[in-house]
């Protein structure tokens, strides 16, 4: 019998924690989550139920659509895709949430990206008369660029044509970024993640002031 009295309950067993964490995953058509997605969901749920966390209320509104691992030169990244409708909640606490999750995923960099639906040029066949600009390939790739570096702001972009005819996008980040030193160590991962998601080359730098 329990000696915890009427107002206290024991900590939920691991199985109960996993069931609660599963609610943080919204997979299409009820697909089974991967081990990585379950890990991310559990990490988010841990933050949500940590009394001392100052972002727990915001994390309550956040769920994930999928997660994947991306390898960079000397570090791997956990890329977390969230449904577009919860992106506003992520943006609000993005920097702090990334720091909290990176404590749980040691030696891995965490990147958040919103799930956006692209519409190709055959959109009329799907019954959509006008294709919104935000749903074009170019626009979605621009948005992914901003997601990947978040919460750091992009201040400029330049496309360079290489000798072999390929294109390299040079992305300038805000030199006033307060965590500039730590962000500089993340730039190679930003390039690897952007390449994985869009198949386009991008180089991220801070402009020299």
CSV table of C-alpha atoms in Angstrom, one decimal, residues 23-190:
chain,number,residue,atom,x,y,z
A,23,UNK,CA,1.6,12.1,-27.6
A,24,UNK,CA,4.4,14.5,-28.7
A,25,UNK,CA,4.7,12.6,-32.1
A,26,UNK,CA,2.3,13.3,-34.9
A,27,UNK,CA,3.2,10.9,-37.7
A,28,UNK,CA,1.3,10.8,-41.0
A,29,UNK,CA,-1.3,8.1,-41.4
A,30,UNK,CA,-0.4,6.7,-38.0
A,31,UNK,CA,3.1,5.4,-39.0
A,32,UNK,CA,5.2,4.0,-36.2
A,33,UNK,CA,7.8,6.4,-34.8
A,34,UNK,CA,11.5,5.6,-35.1
A,35,UNK,CA,13.8,5.1,-32.1
A,36,UNK,CA,15.2,8.6,-32.7
A,37,UNK,CA,11.7,10.2,-32.8
A,38,UNK,CA,10.8,8.4,-29.5
A,39,UNK,CA,14.1,9.8,-28.0
A,40,UNK,CA,13.2,13.4,-29.1
A,41,UNK,CA,9.6,13.0,-27.8
A,42,UNK,CA,10.8,11.8,-24.5
A,43,UNK,CA,13.4,14.6,-24.2
A,44,UNK,CA,10.6,17.2,-25.0
A,45,UNK,CA,8.3,15.5,-22.4
A,46,UNK,CA,11.0,15.6,-19.8
A,47,UNK,CA,11.4,19.4,-20.3
A,48,UNK,CA,7.6,19.8,-20.1
A,49,UNK,CA,7.4,18.0,-16.7
A,50,UNK,CA,10.5,19.6,-15.2
A,51,UNK,CA,9.1,22.1,-12.6
A,52,UNK,CA,12.2,24.3,-12.7
A,53,UNK,CA,12.0,24.7,-16.5
A,54,UNK,CA,11.0,28.2,-17.6
A,55,UNK,CA,10.0,27.0,-21.1
A,56,UNK,CA,7.8,24.0,-20.0
A,57,UNK,CA,4.5,25.9,-20.8
A,58,UNK,CA,5.7,26.6,-24.3
A,59,UNK,CA,7.0,23.0,-24.8
A,60,UNK,CA,3.5,21.7,-23.9
A,61,UNK,CA,2.3,23.1,-27.2
A,62,UNK,CA,5.1,21.6,-29.3
A,63,UNK,CA,4.9,18.2,-31.0
A,64,UNK,CA,7.1,16.7,-33.8
A,65,UNK,CA,6.3,15.3,-37.2
A,66,UNK,CA,9.6,13.5,-37.7
A,67,UNK,CA,13.3,13.4,-36.8
A,68,UNK,CA,16.4,12.4,-38.7
A,69,UNK,CA,20.1,12.3,-38.1
A,70,UNK,CA,22.4,14.2,-40.5
A,71,UNK,CA,26.2,13.8,-40.5
A,72,UNK,CA,28.5,16.8,-40.9
A,73,UNK,CA,32.3,16.9,-41.0
A,74,UNK,CA,33.0,16.4,-37.4
A,75,UNK,CA,29.6,16.4,-35.8
A,76,UNK,CA,26.2,14.9,-36.3
A,77,UNK,CA,22.9,16.8,-36.0
A,78,UNK,CA,19.4,15.8,-34.9
A,79,UNK,CA,17.0,17.5,-37.3
A,80,UNK,CA,13.5,17.8,-35.8
A,81,UNK,CA,10.6,18.5,-38.1
A,82,UNK,CA,7.6,20.1,-36.5
A,83,UNK,CA,4.1,20.6,-37.9
A,84,UNK,CA,3.8,24.1,-39.3
A,85,UNK,CA,0.9,25.0,-36.9
A,86,UNK,CA,3.2,24.7,-33.9
A,87,UNK,CA,6.2,26.5,-35.5
A,88,UNK,CA,5.2,29.8,-33.7
A,89,UNK,CA,5.6,28.1,-30.4
A,90,UNK,CA,9.1,26.7,-31.4
A,91,UNK,CA,10.2,30.2,-32.6
A,92,UNK,CA,9.3,31.7,-29.3
A,93,UNK,CA,11.8,29.5,-27.4
A,94,UNK,CA,14.0,28.2,-30.1
A,95,UNK,CA,17.4,29.1,-28.7
A,96,UNK,CA,16.6,27.9,-25.2
A,97,UNK,CA,14.9,24.7,-26.4
A,98,UNK,CA,17.9,23.8,-28.6
A,99,UNK,CA,20.2,24.3,-25.6
A,100,UNK,CA,18.0,22.1,-23.4
A,101,UNK,CA,17.8,19.3,-26.0
A,102,UNK,CA,21.6,19.4,-26.7
A,103,UNK,CA,22.2,18.7,-23.1
A,104,UNK,CA,20.2,15.5,-23.6
A,105,UNK,CA,21.7,14.6,-27.0
A,106,UNK,CA,25.4,14.9,-26.0
A,107,UNK,CA,27.8,15.9,-28.8
A,108,UNK,CA,24.9,16.3,-31.3
A,109,UNK,CA,23.7,19.6,-32.6
A,110,UNK,CA,19.9,20.1,-32.7
A,111,UNK,CA,18.1,21.9,-35.6
A,112,UNK,CA,14.4,22.6,-35.9
A,113,UNK,CA,12.6,22.9,-39.2
A,114,UNK,CA,8.9,23.5,-39.9
A,115,UNK,CA,7.1,21.0,-42.2
A,116,UNK,CA,5.9,22.9,-45.2
A,117,UNK,CA,3.9,21.6,-48.1
A,118,UNK,CA,5.3,22.4,-51.6
A,119,UNK,CA,2.9,22.8,-54.5
A,120,UNK,CA,4.4,22.0,-58.0
A,121,UNK,CA,3.3,23.6,-61.2
A,122,UNK,CA,0.5,21.0,-61.6
A,123,UNK,CA,-1.4,22.5,-58.6
A,124,UNK,CA,-4.5,23.2,-60.8
A,125,UNK,CA,-4.9,19.5,-61.3
A,126,UNK,CA,-5.3,19.2,-57.5
A,127,UNK,CA,-8.1,21.7,-57.5
A,128,UNK,CA,-6.0,24.7,-56.4
A,129,UNK,CA,-6.5,27.7,-58.7
A,130,UNK,CA,-3.7,29.9,-57.5
A,131,UNK,CA,-0.4,28.6,-56.0
A,132,UNK,CA,0.5,30.8,-53.0
A,133,UNK,CA,4.1,32.1,-53.3
A,134,UNK,CA,4.9,30.6,-49.9
A,135,UNK,CA,4.3,27.1,-51.3
A,136,UNK,CA,6.7,27.4,-54.3
A,137,UNK,CA,10.0,25.4,-54.2
A,138,UNK,CA,12.1,28.6,-54.0
A,139,UNK,CA,10.1,30.1,-51.1
A,140,UNK,CA,10.1,26.8,-49.1
A,141,UNK,CA,13.9,26.5,-49.5
A,142,UNK,CA,14.3,30.1,-48.3
A,143,UNK,CA,12.1,29.4,-45.3
A,144,UNK,CA,14.2,26.2,-44.5
A,145,UNK,CA,17.3,28.4,-44.7
A,146,UNK,CA,15.9,30.6,-41.9
A,147,UNK,CA,14.7,27.7,-39.9
A,148,UNK,CA,18.1,25.9,-39.9
A,149,UNK,CA,20.0,28.9,-38.5
A,150,UNK,CA,17.3,30.0,-36.1
A,151,UNK,CA,17.2,31.9,-33.8
A,152,UNK,CA,20.1,33.6,-35.5
A,153,UNK,CA,19.0,36.1,-38.2
A,154,UNK,CA,20.1,36.1,-41.8
A,155,UNK,CA,21.2,39.6,-43.0
A,156,UNK,CA,22.3,38.8,-46.6
A,157,UNK,CA,22.5,36.2,-49.3
A,158,UNK,CA,24.7,36.0,-52.4
A,159,UNK,CA,24.7,33.3,-55.1
A,160,UNK,CA,28.1,32.4,-56.6
A,161,UNK,CA,28.5,30.4,-59.8
A,162,UNK,CA,31.4,28.0,-59.5
A,163,UNK,CA,33.8,27.2,-62.4
A,164,UNK,CA,31.9,23.9,-63.0
A,165,UNK,CA,28.6,25.7,-63.4
A,166,UNK,CA,27.3,24.7,-60.0
A,167,UNK,CA,25.8,27.3,-57.6
A,168,UNK,CA,26.9,28.1,-54.1
A,169,UNK,CA,24.7,30.2,-51.9
A,170,UNK,CA,26.6,32.4,-49.5
A,171,UNK,CA,24.5,33.2,-46.4
A,172,UNK,CA,25.6,36.1,-44.1
A,173,UNK,CA,24.4,35.8,-40.5
A,174,UNK,CA,23.8,38.7,-38.1
A,175,UNK,CA,27.2,39.9,-36.8
A,176,UNK,CA,25.3,41.3,-33.7
A,177,UNK,CA,24.3,37.8,-32.7
A,178,UNK,CA,25.1,37.6,-28.9
A,179,UNK,CA,26.2,33.9,-29.1
A,180,UNK,CA,28.3,34.5,-32.2
A,181,UNK,CA,31.3,32.4,-30.8
A,182,UNK,CA,29.1,29.4,-30.2
A,183,UNK,CA,27.2,29.8,-33.5
A,184,UNK,CA,30.5,29.8,-35.5
A,185,UNK,CA,31.1,26.2,-34.3
A,186,UNK,CA,27.7,25.3,-35.8
A,187,UNK,CA,28.1,26.6,-39.3
A,188,UNK,CA,29.3,23.3,-40.9
A,189,UNK,CA,26.2,21.5,-39.6
A,190,UNK,CA,24.0,24.2,-41.0
